[in-house]
Amino acid sequence: MDDTLRIDARALRLIASMTLALATSLTQSSVGQEAAVPTAPAVVAASQGVAAAQSVAVPTATPQPQLLRGPAGSQLASVRPAPSYASAFGSFLGLSNRQSSNAELNQYYRSTSRRRLVKVPEMFGDFRRFNSVLAYRTGSQDLTGDLPHAGGVSGLKVAENNQAITSDRAWISYSHMHDAYSQSNGLGQSSDASADRFLLGIEKTFADGAWSLEARLPLAGSLDDDAFDGGTMGDVSLILKHLLYAGQCRATSMGLGIELPTGDDGRLLNRSVETVLESDAVHLVPFFASTNRMGARIFGHLFAQLDIPLGDDDLIVNDVAFATTNASVDAAFTGSIDLGIGYWLLPPNSVADSGLAAIAELHYTSRLDSTDPVVFPGTSINTTTIHPGGEAITDVLNITTGLHAELSGEWAMRLASSVPVTNDKLFDTEIIVQLNRKF
C-alpha cells in the first residue's frame, strides 16, 4: 500500500514537471512571434508612414493629350475644335448650325486655320467682255470690225486673281490677248489686233475679316493696229466681299462687284467710217465663291457671277458721206462659272516659306439675253448695223493653266496662259503674269 502511494506520488510529480516544461515552451514561442510581428497599432502606423512616403515621392500625374497613331497621325487625342466662323446669312443658308459671336470671329481672324486658307494660291482667271461688232454695208461690200470698249480692257471678272477668303493684299497683273480684235475692209483684206492690259488691285479687310473691299484699275497698252483705238483708261471696279463661312479647310463668301464707266471711248476706223463707243453703263456683278483645302497639297476654287448692265452705252457713227448718227447700245447680260484646282509641287512649311504650285482652271461664260442689232439709216446702198456684245458669240469656254511661286516675305509670282476651247472665242491666246503681296 505504501509502495503504491509512493509510485503514484512520483508519477504525479513527473506529469507536473512535464506540464510545466510544455507550458514554458509555449510561452517562449509566443514571445518570439510577438517580437517578429508588430501589434495591430504598430502595423497601422507603419502602413500610414509608407503611404505618406509614396504620396511625397510619386505625385499624381496630370493626364496629357496623346498623339494618335496610324491614319489620324499628327492629331491630338483631346484638343479643342479648330476655330471657325459663320455669319448670320451663312447660318441661314445652312453652312453652319449657328451664327458665330464677335469673339469667335475675332478668334478665327487670328487663327492658324485662317492663315492657312489665306496662303492658298488665288485663281488666275480669264478676261474679256463680249465685243460689240460693227457691220457696215456700202454697195456690195461689207465692212466689219470689233469695237473696243473702255480702253479695250474692261469687263469685271471677280474670279481673276481672287479667292473666297477675305485678305489684305495688293497686286498687279499683266495680260496679253493675242488677236483680240479683228476687222475686214470689204476688199478681201482683214487685220487683227492684240491687246495689252495692266490691272492694279488692292483688297482691305474690315470687321475682323468678315468683310473686305477691293478696288481694281485697268490700264491699256496701245493696240497694234491703227484701225483700233481704245484709249488707256479702263472702267474702275469695286468688289465688296462678305465671308459667309470659314473653317480649317473651307471658306465660302458672296458679294457684289460694281464696274463704273470711267474708261475712255473705244474707236474703230474702217475706211471712211469712224465708229465711237462711249462707256456709259454701270455693271453690277453679284457673285458667289468657295475655296477649299483638301489635305496639305490639293486646293480648289469655285466662282459664279452675273454681269448685269444698267443703262446703255452711247454709239456715234461718223460717215464722211452722211451726217453723224447717234444711238444707244445695250451691253450683253452674261453669266460665268469658274472652276480651278491646284497642287503644291513644293509645299511651303515652317522651315521654308517658299513653294511652287501647279494650277488648272475652266472658265465658262454664257450670254443670257438676246439683243436686237442697232441699224443706222443711211441710203438703200449704205447701212450701218451694230450687234451689241457680238453677233454670233453666245458661249465661251477657256482653259487656263499656270504656275504659282510662293516667295518669302508674303510675295508671290504667277505665270499662266489661257486658250479657248470652243469656236466662240474672244482671243486666240492670253498670257497672264501676276505679282501679289499679302499683308
CSV table of C-alpha atoms in Angstrom, one decimal:
chain,number,residue,atom,x,y,z
A,1,MET,CA,0.0,0.0,0.0
A,2,ASP,CA,2.8,2.4,1.0
A,3,ASP,CA,4.7,1.4,-2.1
A,4,THR,CA,1.7,2.1,-4.3
A,5,LEU,CA,1.2,5.5,-2.9
A,6,ARG,CA,4.9,6.2,-3.3
A,7,ILE,CA,4.7,5.3,-7.0
A,8,ASP,CA,1.6,7.4,-7.6
A,9,ALA,CA,3.3,10.4,-6.0
A,10,ARG,CA,6.3,10.1,-8.3
A,11,ALA,CA,4.0,9.8,-11.3
A,12,LEU,CA,2.2,12.9,-10.3
A,13,ARG,CA,5.4,14.9,-9.9
A,14,LEU,CA,6.6,13.6,-13.3
A,15,ILE,CA,3.4,14.7,-15.0
A,16,ALA,CA,3.5,18.1,-13.3
A,17,SER,CA,7.1,18.7,-14.4
A,18,MET,CA,6.3,17.7,-18.0
A,19,THR,CA,3.2,20.0,-18.0
A,20,LEU,CA,5.3,22.9,-16.6
A,21,ALA,CA,8.0,22.3,-19.3
A,22,LEU,CA,5.4,22.3,-22.0
A,23,ALA,CA,3.8,25.5,-20.8
A,24,THR,CA,7.2,27.2,-20.6
A,25,SER,CA,8.0,26.1,-24.2
A,26,LEU,CA,4.7,27.5,-25.4
A,27,THR,CA,5.2,30.8,-23.6
A,28,GLN,CA,8.7,31.3,-25.1
A,29,SER,CA,7.3,30.5,-28.6
A,30,SER,CA,4.6,33.1,-28.2
A,31,VAL,CA,7.0,35.8,-27.1
A,32,GLY,CA,9.2,35.1,-30.2
A,33,GLN,CA,6.3,35.6,-32.5
A,34,GLU,CA,5.3,38.9,-30.9
A,35,ALA,CA,8.7,40.2,-31.4
A,36,ALA,CA,8.7,39.2,-35.1
A,37,VAL,CA,5.1,40.5,-35.9
A,38,PRO,CA,4.2,44.0,-34.5
A,39,THR,CA,0.9,44.5,-32.8
A,40,ALA,CA,-2.1,45.9,-34.8
A,41,PRO,CA,-1.5,49.6,-33.9
A,42,ALA,CA,2.1,49.3,-35.0
A,43,VAL,CA,1.1,47.8,-38.3
A,44,VAL,CA,-1.4,50.6,-39.0
A,45,ALA,CA,1.2,53.2,-38.1
A,46,ALA,CA,3.7,51.6,-40.4
A,47,SER,CA,1.3,51.4,-43.3
A,48,GLN,CA,0.3,55.1,-42.9
A,49,GLY,CA,4.0,56.0,-43.0
A,50,VAL,CA,4.5,54.1,-46.2
A,51,ALA,CA,1.5,55.7,-47.8
A,52,ALA,CA,2.7,59.2,-46.8
A,53,ALA,CA,6.1,58.4,-48.2
A,54,GLN,CA,4.6,57.3,-51.5
A,55,SER,CA,2.4,60.4,-51.8
A,56,VAL,CA,5.5,62.6,-51.4
A,57,ALA,CA,7.8,60.6,-53.7
A,58,VAL,CA,5.4,59.9,-56.6
A,59,PRO,CA,2.9,62.8,-57.2
A,60,THR,CA,-0.3,62.1,-59.2
A,61,ALA,CA,0.4,62.6,-62.9
A,62,THR,CA,-1.9,65.1,-64.8
A,63,PRO,CA,-3.3,63.5,-68.0
A,64,GLN,CA,-1.8,64.9,-71.1
A,65,PRO,CA,-3.1,64.9,-74.7
A,66,GLN,CA,-1.7,61.9,-76.6
A,67,LEU,CA,-0.7,61.8,-80.2
A,68,LEU,CA,-2.8,59.5,-82.3
A,69,ARG,CA,-1.0,57.0,-84.5
A,70,GLY,CA,-2.0,55.5,-87.8
A,71,PRO,CA,-4.3,57.3,-90.3
A,72,ALA,CA,-5.1,60.0,-87.8
A,73,GLY,CA,-1.4,60.7,-87.1
A,74,SER,CA,-0.2,64.2,-86.1
A,75,GLN,CA,-3.5,64.9,-84.3
A,76,LEU,CA,-4.1,65.3,-80.6
A,77,ALA,CA,-6.5,62.9,-78.9
A,78,SER,CA,-8.0,65.6,-76.7
A,79,VAL,CA,-7.9,69.1,-78.2
A,80,ARG,CA,-10.4,71.9,-78.7
A,81,PRO,CA,-12.1,72.0,-82.1
A,82,ALA,CA,-10.4,74.3,-84.6
A,83,PRO,CA,-11.9,77.8,-84.7
A,84,SER,CA,-14.5,78.6,-87.4
A,85,TYR,CA,-16.8,81.5,-88.3
A,86,ALA,CA,-20.3,81.6,-89.7
A,87,SER,CA,-22.2,84.8,-90.5
A,88,ALA,CA,-25.9,85.2,-89.9
A,89,PHE,CA,-26.6,84.7,-93.6
A,90,GLY,CA,-24.2,81.8,-93.7
A,91,SER,CA,-26.1,80.1,-90.9
A,92,PHE,CA,-29.4,80.8,-92.6
A,93,LEU,CA,-28.0,79.1,-95.8
A,94,GLY,CA,-27.2,76.0,-93.7
A,95,LEU,CA,-23.4,76.4,-93.9
A,96,SER,CA,-23.3,76.2,-90.1
A,97,ASN,CA,-25.8,75.3,-87.4
A,98,ARG,CA,-25.5,78.7,-85.7
A,99,GLN,CA,-24.2,82.2,-86.1
A,100,SER,CA,-20.8,83.0,-84.6
A,101,SER,CA,-20.3,85.6,-82.0
A,102,ASN,CA,-17.9,88.6,-82.3
A,103,ALA,CA,-15.5,86.9,-80.0
A,104,GLU,CA,-15.5,83.8,-82.2
A,105,LEU,CA,-14.9,85.9,-85.3
A,106,ASN,CA,-12.0,87.6,-83.6
A,107,GLN,CA,-10.5,84.3,-82.6
A,108,TYR,CA,-10.8,82.9,-86.1
A,109,TYR,CA,-9.3,86.1,-87.6
A,110,ARG,CA,-6.1,85.4,-85.6
A,111,SER,CA,-6.1,81.6,-86.0
A,112,THR,CA,-3.8,79.3,-87.9
A,113,SER,CA,-6.8,78.0,-89.8
A,114,ARG,CA,-7.4,81.3,-91.4
A,115,ARG,CA,-3.7,81.9,-92.2
A,116,ARG,CA,-3.6,78.5,-94.0
A,117,LEU,CA,-6.6,79.4,-96.2
A,118,VAL,CA,-5.1,82.8,-97.0
A,119,LYS,CA,-2.0,81.0,-98.1
A,120,VAL,CA,-4.0,79.1,-100.8
A,121,PRO,CA,-2.9,80.4,-104.2
A,122,GLU,CA,-5.6,82.6,-105.9
A,123,MET,CA,-7.4,81.6,-109.1
A,124,PHE,CA,-5.8,83.0,-112.2
A,125,GLY,CA,-9.0,83.7,-114.1
A,126,ASP,CA,-9.5,84.9,-117.7
A,127,PHE,CA,-10.6,88.1,-119.2
A,128,ARG,CA,-12.7,90.0,-121.8
A,129,ARG,CA,-16.2,91.2,-122.2
A,130,PHE,CA,-18.0,90.3,-125.3
A,131,ASN,CA,-17.2,92.9,-128.1
A,132,SER,CA,-19.9,94.8,-129.9
A,133,VAL,CA,-19.4,94.2,-133.7
A,134,LEU,CA,-19.9,96.8,-136.4
A,135,ALA,CA,-21.2,95.7,-139.8
A,136,TYR,CA,-21.2,98.4,-142.5
A,137,ARG,CA,-22.6,97.7,-145.9
A,138,THR,CA,-21.7,100.0,-148.7
A,139,GLY,CA,-22.9,98.8,-152.1
A,140,SER,CA,-21.8,95.2,-152.5
A,141,GLN,CA,-19.0,95.5,-149.8
A,142,ASP,CA,-19.4,94.5,-146.2
A,143,LEU,CA,-17.1,96.2,-143.6
A,144,THR,CA,-17.0,94.5,-140.2
A,145,GLY,CA,-15.0,95.1,-137.1
A,146,ASP,CA,-14.9,94.7,-133.3
A,147,LEU,CA,-15.5,97.8,-131.2
A,148,PRO,CA,-13.0,98.3,-128.3
A,149,HIS,CA,-14.9,99.2,-125.1
A,150,ALA,CA,-13.5,101.4,-122.4
A,151,GLY,CA,-9.8,101.2,-123.4
A,152,GLY,CA,-10.5,97.7,-124.8
A,153,VAL,CA,-9.6,96.3,-121.4
A,154,SER,CA,-12.8,96.5,-119.4
A,155,GLY,CA,-15.1,93.8,-118.1
A,156,LEU,CA,-15.1,92.7,-114.4
A,157,LYS,CA,-14.2,89.1,-113.7
A,158,VAL,CA,-14.4,88.7,-109.9
A,159,ALA,CA,-12.5,85.3,-110.1
A,160,GLU,CA,-9.4,87.0,-111.6
A,161,ASN,CA,-6.5,86.7,-109.2
A,162,ASN,CA,-9.0,86.0,-106.3
A,163,GLN,CA,-10.2,83.5,-103.8
A,164,ALA,CA,-13.2,83.2,-101.4
A,165,ILE,CA,-11.4,84.2,-98.2
A,166,THR,CA,-11.0,87.9,-97.4
A,167,SER,CA,-7.4,89.1,-97.1
A,168,ASP,CA,-5.2,92.2,-97.1
A,169,ARG,CA,-3.2,92.3,-100.3
A,170,ALA,CA,-2.0,94.4,-103.2
A,171,TRP,CA,-1.3,93.0,-106.7
A,172,ILE,CA,-0.6,93.8,-110.3
A,173,SER,CA,-1.5,91.8,-113.3
A,174,TYR,CA,-0.4,91.9,-117.0
A,175,SER,CA,-2.4,90.2,-119.8
A,176,HIS,CA,-1.5,90.0,-123.4
A,177,MET,CA,-4.5,88.9,-125.6
A,178,HIS,CA,-3.4,87.8,-129.0
A,179,ASP,CA,-5.8,88.7,-131.8
A,180,ALA,CA,-8.4,90.2,-129.5
A,181,TYR,CA,-9.9,92.4,-132.3
A,182,SER,CA,-10.4,91.8,-136.0
A,183,GLN,CA,-11.8,93.8,-138.9
A,184,SER,CA,-12.4,93.3,-142.6
A,185,ASN,CA,-12.5,96.3,-145.0
A,186,GLY,CA,-14.7,94.7,-147.7
A,187,LEU,CA,-11.9,94.4,-150.2
A,188,GLY,CA,-10.8,90.9,-149.1
A,189,GLN,CA,-8.3,92.5,-146.6
A,190,SER,CA,-8.6,91.8,-142.9
A,191,SER,CA,-6.4,92.6,-139.9
A,192,ASP,CA,-6.2,91.5,-136.3
A,193,ALA,CA,-5.1,93.5,-133.3
A,194,SER,CA,-3.7,92.2,-130.0
A,195,ALA,CA,-4.5,94.0,-126.7
A,196,ASP,CA,-2.3,94.5,-123.6
A,197,ARG,CA,-3.7,95.3,-120.2
A,198,PHE,CA,-2.3,96.2,-116.8
A,199,LEU,CA,-4.5,95.7,-113.8
A,200,LEU,CA,-3.8,97.2,-110.4
A,201,GLY,CA,-5.7,95.8,-107.4
A,202,ILE,CA,-5.8,96.3,-103.7
A,203,GLU,CA,-8.0,94.5,-101.1
A,204,LYS,CA,-8.5,95.5,-97.5
A,205,THR,CA,-10.4,93.6,-94.8
A,206,PHE,CA,-12.5,95.2,-92.1
A,207,ALA,CA,-14.8,94.0,-89.2
A,208,ASP,CA,-12.2,91.3,-88.2
A,209,GLY,CA,-12.1,89.9,-91.7
A,210,ALA,CA,-15.9,89.4,-92.1
A,211,TRP,CA,-15.8,91.9,-94.9
A,212,SER,CA,-13.4,93.2,-97.5
A,213,LEU,CA,-13.4,95.9,-100.2
A,214,GLU,CA,-11.3,95.6,-103.3
A,215,ALA,CA,-10.5,98.2,-105.9
A,216,ARG,CA,-9.3,97.5,-109.5
A,217,LEU,CA,-7.9,99.9,-112.0
A,218,PRO,CA,-7.3,98.6,-115.6
A,219,LEU,CA,-4.9,100.4,-117.9
A,220,ALA,CA,-4.4,99.6,-121.6
A,221,GLY,CA,-1.4,99.5,-123.8
A,222,SER,CA,-1.6,100.8,-127.3
A,223,LEU,CA,-3.3,98.4,-129.8
A,224,ASP,CA,-1.0,97.2,-132.5
A,225,ASP,CA,-3.4,98.3,-135.3
A,226,ASP,CA,-4.2,101.9,-136.2
A,227,ALA,CA,-7.8,100.9,-137.1
A,228,PHE,CA,-8.5,100.3,-133.4
A,229,ASP,CA,-8.2,102.8,-130.5
A,230,GLY,CA,-9.4,102.1,-127.1
A,231,GLY,CA,-7.5,104.8,-125.1
A,232,THR,CA,-5.5,103.9,-122.0
A,233,MET,CA,-8.1,104.1,-119.1
A,234,GLY,CA,-10.5,101.3,-118.4
A,235,ASP,CA,-13.5,101.1,-116.1
A,236,VAL,CA,-12.7,101.2,-112.4
A,237,SER,CA,-14.3,98.3,-110.4
A,238,LEU,CA,-15.1,97.9,-106.7
A,239,ILE,CA,-15.7,94.5,-105.1
A,240,LEU,CA,-17.4,94.1,-101.7
A,241,LYS,CA,-16.9,90.6,-100.3
A,242,HIS,CA,-18.7,89.1,-97.3
A,243,LEU,CA,-17.5,86.0,-95.6
A,244,LEU,CA,-20.4,83.5,-95.1
A,245,TYR,CA,-18.4,80.6,-93.5
A,246,ALA,CA,-14.8,79.9,-92.9
A,247,GLY,CA,-13.2,77.0,-91.1
A,248,GLN,CA,-10.0,75.0,-91.1
A,249,CYS,CA,-10.2,73.8,-94.8
A,250,ARG,CA,-13.0,75.7,-96.4
A,251,ALA,CA,-14.2,79.3,-97.0
A,252,THR,CA,-17.4,80.5,-98.6
A,253,SER,CA,-18.3,84.1,-99.5
A,254,MET,CA,-20.6,86.2,-101.6
A,255,GLY,CA,-20.6,89.8,-102.6
A,256,LEU,CA,-21.2,92.4,-105.2
A,257,GLY,CA,-18.9,94.0,-107.8
A,258,ILE,CA,-19.7,97.3,-109.5
A,259,GLU,CA,-18.0,98.5,-112.6
A,260,LEU,CA,-18.1,102.3,-113.1
A,261,PRO,CA,-18.0,103.9,-116.5
A,262,THR,CA,-14.7,105.7,-116.1
A,263,GLY,CA,-13.0,104.3,-119.2
A,264,ASP,CA,-12.0,106.0,-122.4
A,265,ASP,CA,-14.1,105.8,-125.6
A,266,GLY,CA,-13.4,103.0,-128.0
A,267,ARG,CA,-12.9,103.7,-131.7
A,268,LEU,CA,-12.9,101.7,-134.9
A,269,LEU,CA,-11.8,103.3,-138.2
A,270,ASN,CA,-12.9,101.3,-141.2
A,271,ARG,CA,-12.2,103.1,-144.4
A,272,SER,CA,-14.4,106.2,-144.4
A,273,VAL,CA,-16.5,105.2,-141.4
A,274,GLU,CA,-15.4,106.1,-137.8
A,275,THR,CA,-17.4,104.4,-135.0
A,276,VAL,CA,-17.1,105.6,-131.4
A,277,LEU,CA,-18.4,103.5,-128.5
A,278,GLU,CA,-18.7,105.5,-125.3
A,279,SER,CA,-18.6,103.9,-121.8
A,280,ASP,CA,-21.8,105.0,-120.0
A,281,ALA,CA,-23.4,101.9,-118.5
A,282,VAL,CA,-22.8,100.7,-114.9
A,283,HIS,CA,-22.4,97.0,-114.5
A,284,LEU,CA,-23.5,95.1,-111.3
A,285,VAL,CA,-21.7,91.8,-110.7
A,286,PRO,CA,-23.1,89.7,-107.9
A,287,PHE,CA,-21.0,86.6,-107.2
A,288,PHE,CA,-20.6,83.5,-105.0
A,289,ALA,CA,-17.2,82.0,-104.2
A,290,SER,CA,-15.8,78.9,-102.4
A,291,THR,CA,-12.2,78.0,-101.6
A,292,ASN,CA,-11.2,74.5,-100.3
A,293,ARG,CA,-8.0,72.9,-98.9
A,294,MET,CA,-8.0,69.1,-99.4
A,295,GLY,CA,-5.1,67.9,-97.4
A,296,ALA,CA,-1.6,69.5,-97.4
A,297,ARG,CA,-1.2,69.8,-101.1
A,298,ILE,CA,-4.5,69.9,-103.1
A,299,PHE,CA,-6.7,73.0,-103.2
A,300,GLY,CA,-9.6,74.3,-105.3
A,301,HIS,CA,-11.8,77.3,-106.2
A,302,LEU,CA,-15.3,77.9,-107.4
A,303,PHE,CA,-16.7,81.2,-108.6
A,304,ALA,CA,-20.1,82.0,-110.1
A,305,GLN,CA,-21.2,85.5,-111.2
A,306,LEU,CA,-23.7,87.5,-113.2
A,307,ASP,CA,-22.8,90.6,-115.2
A,308,ILE,CA,-25.8,92.8,-115.2
A,309,PRO,CA,-25.6,96.1,-117.3
A,310,LEU,CA,-27.6,99.1,-116.0
A,311,GLY,CA,-28.2,101.6,-118.8
A,312,ASP,CA,-26.9,101.8,-122.3
A,313,ASP,CA,-23.6,102.8,-124.0
A,314,ASP,CA,-23.8,105.7,-126.5
A,315,LEU,CA,-22.7,105.0,-130.0
A,316,ILE,CA,-21.6,107.5,-132.6
A,317,VAL,CA,-21.1,106.7,-136.3
A,318,ASN,CA,-19.3,109.3,-138.4
A,319,ASP,CA,-19.6,108.6,-142.1
A,320,VAL,CA,-17.9,111.1,-144.4
A,321,ALA,CA,-20.8,110.6,-146.9
A,322,PHE,CA,-23.6,111.2,-144.4
A,323,ALA,CA,-24.3,113.1,-141.3
A,324,THR,CA,-23.1,111.9,-137.9
A,325,THR,CA,-25.6,109.4,-136.3
A,326,ASN,CA,-26.1,108.6,-132.6
A,327,ALA,CA,-27.7,105.6,-131.0
A,328,SER,CA,-27.8,103.7,-127.7
A,329,VAL,CA,-26.4,100.2,-127.5
A,330,ASP,CA,-27.2,97.6,-124.8
A,331,ALA,CA,-24.3,95.7,-123.3
A,332,ALA,CA,-24.5,91.9,-123.1
A,333,PHE,CA,-26.0,90.3,-120.0
A,334,THR,CA,-23.8,87.3,-119.2
A,335,GLY,CA,-23.2,84.6,-116.5
A,336,SER,CA,-19.9,82.9,-115.7
A,337,ILE,CA,-18.8,79.8,-113.8
A,338,ASP,CA,-15.1,79.4,-113.0
A,339,LEU,CA,-13.6,76.2,-111.6
A,340,GLY,CA,-10.0,75.7,-110.6
A,341,ILE,CA,-7.8,73.0,-108.9
A,342,GLY,CA,-4.2,73.2,-107.8
A,343,TYR,CA,-1.5,71.0,-106.4
A,344,TRP,CA,1.5,72.1,-104.3
A,345,LEU,CA,4.6,70.6,-106.1
A,346,LEU,CA,6.7,72.0,-103.3
A,347,PRO,CA,4.5,73.0,-100.4
A,348,PRO,CA,5.6,75.7,-98.0
A,349,ASN,CA,6.5,74.6,-94.5
A,350,SER,CA,7.8,76.0,-91.2
A,351,VAL,CA,11.4,75.8,-92.4
A,352,ALA,CA,11.0,77.3,-95.9
A,353,ASP,CA,8.1,79.8,-96.6
A,354,SER,CA,8.5,79.4,-100.3
A,355,GLY,CA,6.7,76.9,-102.5
A,356,LEU,CA,5.6,76.0,-106.0
A,357,ALA,CA,2.1,75.0,-107.1
A,358,ALA,CA,0.6,74.0,-110.5
A,359,ILE,CA,-3.0,75.2,-111.3
A,360,ALA,CA,-5.6,74.3,-113.9
A,361,GLU,CA,-8.8,76.1,-114.5
A,362,LEU,CA,-12.0,76.1,-116.6
A,363,HIS,CA,-13.8,79.4,-117.4
A,364,TYR,CA,-17.3,79.3,-118.9
A,365,THR,CA,-19.2,82.4,-119.9
A,366,SER,CA,-22.7,82.4,-121.5
A,367,ARG,CA,-24.8,85.1,-122.9
A,368,LEU,CA,-28.2,85.2,-121.0
A,369,ASP,CA,-30.1,87.6,-123.2
A,370,SER,CA,-30.6,88.4,-126.8
A,371,THR,CA,-30.3,92.0,-128.0
A,372,ASP,CA,-31.5,93.3,-131.4
A,373,PRO,CA,-29.0,94.8,-133.7
A,374,VAL,CA,-29.0,98.6,-134.0
A,375,VAL,CA,-29.5,99.7,-137.6
A,376,PHE,CA,-28.5,103.2,-138.7
A,377,PRO,CA,-30.5,104.5,-141.6
A,378,GLY,CA,-28.3,105.7,-144.5
A,379,THR,CA,-29.4,105.0,-148.0
A,380,SER,CA,-30.6,101.9,-149.8
A,381,ILE,CA,-27.0,101.2,-150.5
A,382,ASN,CA,-25.2,102.4,-147.3
A,383,THR,CA,-26.4,101.0,-144.0
A,384,THR,CA,-24.7,100.6,-140.6
A,385,THR,CA,-25.5,97.8,-138.2
A,386,ILE,CA,-24.2,97.3,-134.6
A,387,HIS,CA,-24.5,93.9,-133.0
A,388,PRO,CA,-24.2,94.6,-129.2
A,389,GLY,CA,-22.0,92.1,-127.5
A,390,GLY,CA,-21.2,90.4,-130.7
A,391,GLU,CA,-23.3,88.9,-133.4
A,392,ALA,CA,-22.8,85.2,-133.0
A,393,ILE,CA,-20.8,84.7,-129.8
A,394,THR,CA,-23.0,83.1,-127.2
A,395,ASP,CA,-20.8,80.7,-125.2
A,396,VAL,CA,-17.1,80.9,-124.4
A,397,LEU,CA,-15.0,78.2,-122.7
A,398,ASN,CA,-11.4,78.9,-121.9
A,399,ILE,CA,-8.8,76.7,-120.2
A,400,THR,CA,-6.1,78.4,-118.0
A,401,THR,CA,-3.0,76.6,-116.8
A,402,GLY,CA,-0.1,78.1,-114.8
A,403,LEU,CA,2.4,78.0,-112.0
A,404,HIS,CA,2.3,79.9,-108.7
A,405,ALA,CA,5.6,80.5,-107.0
A,406,GLU,CA,5.3,81.4,-103.3
A,407,LEU,CA,8.2,83.6,-102.3
A,408,SER,CA,9.5,84.8,-98.9
A,409,GLY,CA,8.1,87.9,-97.4
A,410,GLU,CA,4.5,87.2,-98.5
A,411,TRP,CA,5.3,87.7,-102.1
A,412,ALA,CA,4.1,85.5,-105.0
A,413,MET,CA,4.9,85.4,-108.7
A,414,ARG,CA,2.5,83.8,-111.1
A,415,LEU,CA,2.6,82.9,-114.8
A,416,ALA,CA,-0.3,81.3,-116.8
A,417,SER,CA,-1.8,81.0,-120.3
A,418,SER,CA,-5.4,80.8,-121.3
A,419,VAL,CA,-6.7,79.3,-124.6
A,420,PRO,CA,-10.3,79.0,-126.0
A,421,VAL,CA,-11.8,75.6,-126.4
A,422,THR,CA,-14.9,76.4,-128.4
A,423,ASN,CA,-15.3,78.1,-131.8
A,424,ASP,CA,-16.7,81.2,-130.0
A,425,LYS,CA,-13.7,83.0,-128.7
A,426,LEU,CA,-12.6,86.4,-127.6
A,427,PHE,CA,-8.9,85.9,-128.3
A,428,ASP,CA,-6.6,83.3,-129.7
A,429,THR,CA,-4.3,83.1,-126.6
A,430,GLU,CA,-4.0,85.1,-123.4
A,431,ILE,CA,-0.7,85.3,-121.5
A,432,ILE,CA,-1.0,86.2,-117.8
A,433,VAL,CA,1.7,87.4,-115.4
A,434,GLN,CA,0.7,88.4,-111.8
A,435,LEU,CA,2.7,89.7,-108.8
A,436,ASN,CA,1.0,89.5,-105.4
A,437,ARG,CA,1.9,90.9,-102.0
A,438,LYS,CA,-0.1,89.9,-98.9
A,439,PHE,CA,0.0,91.9,-95.6
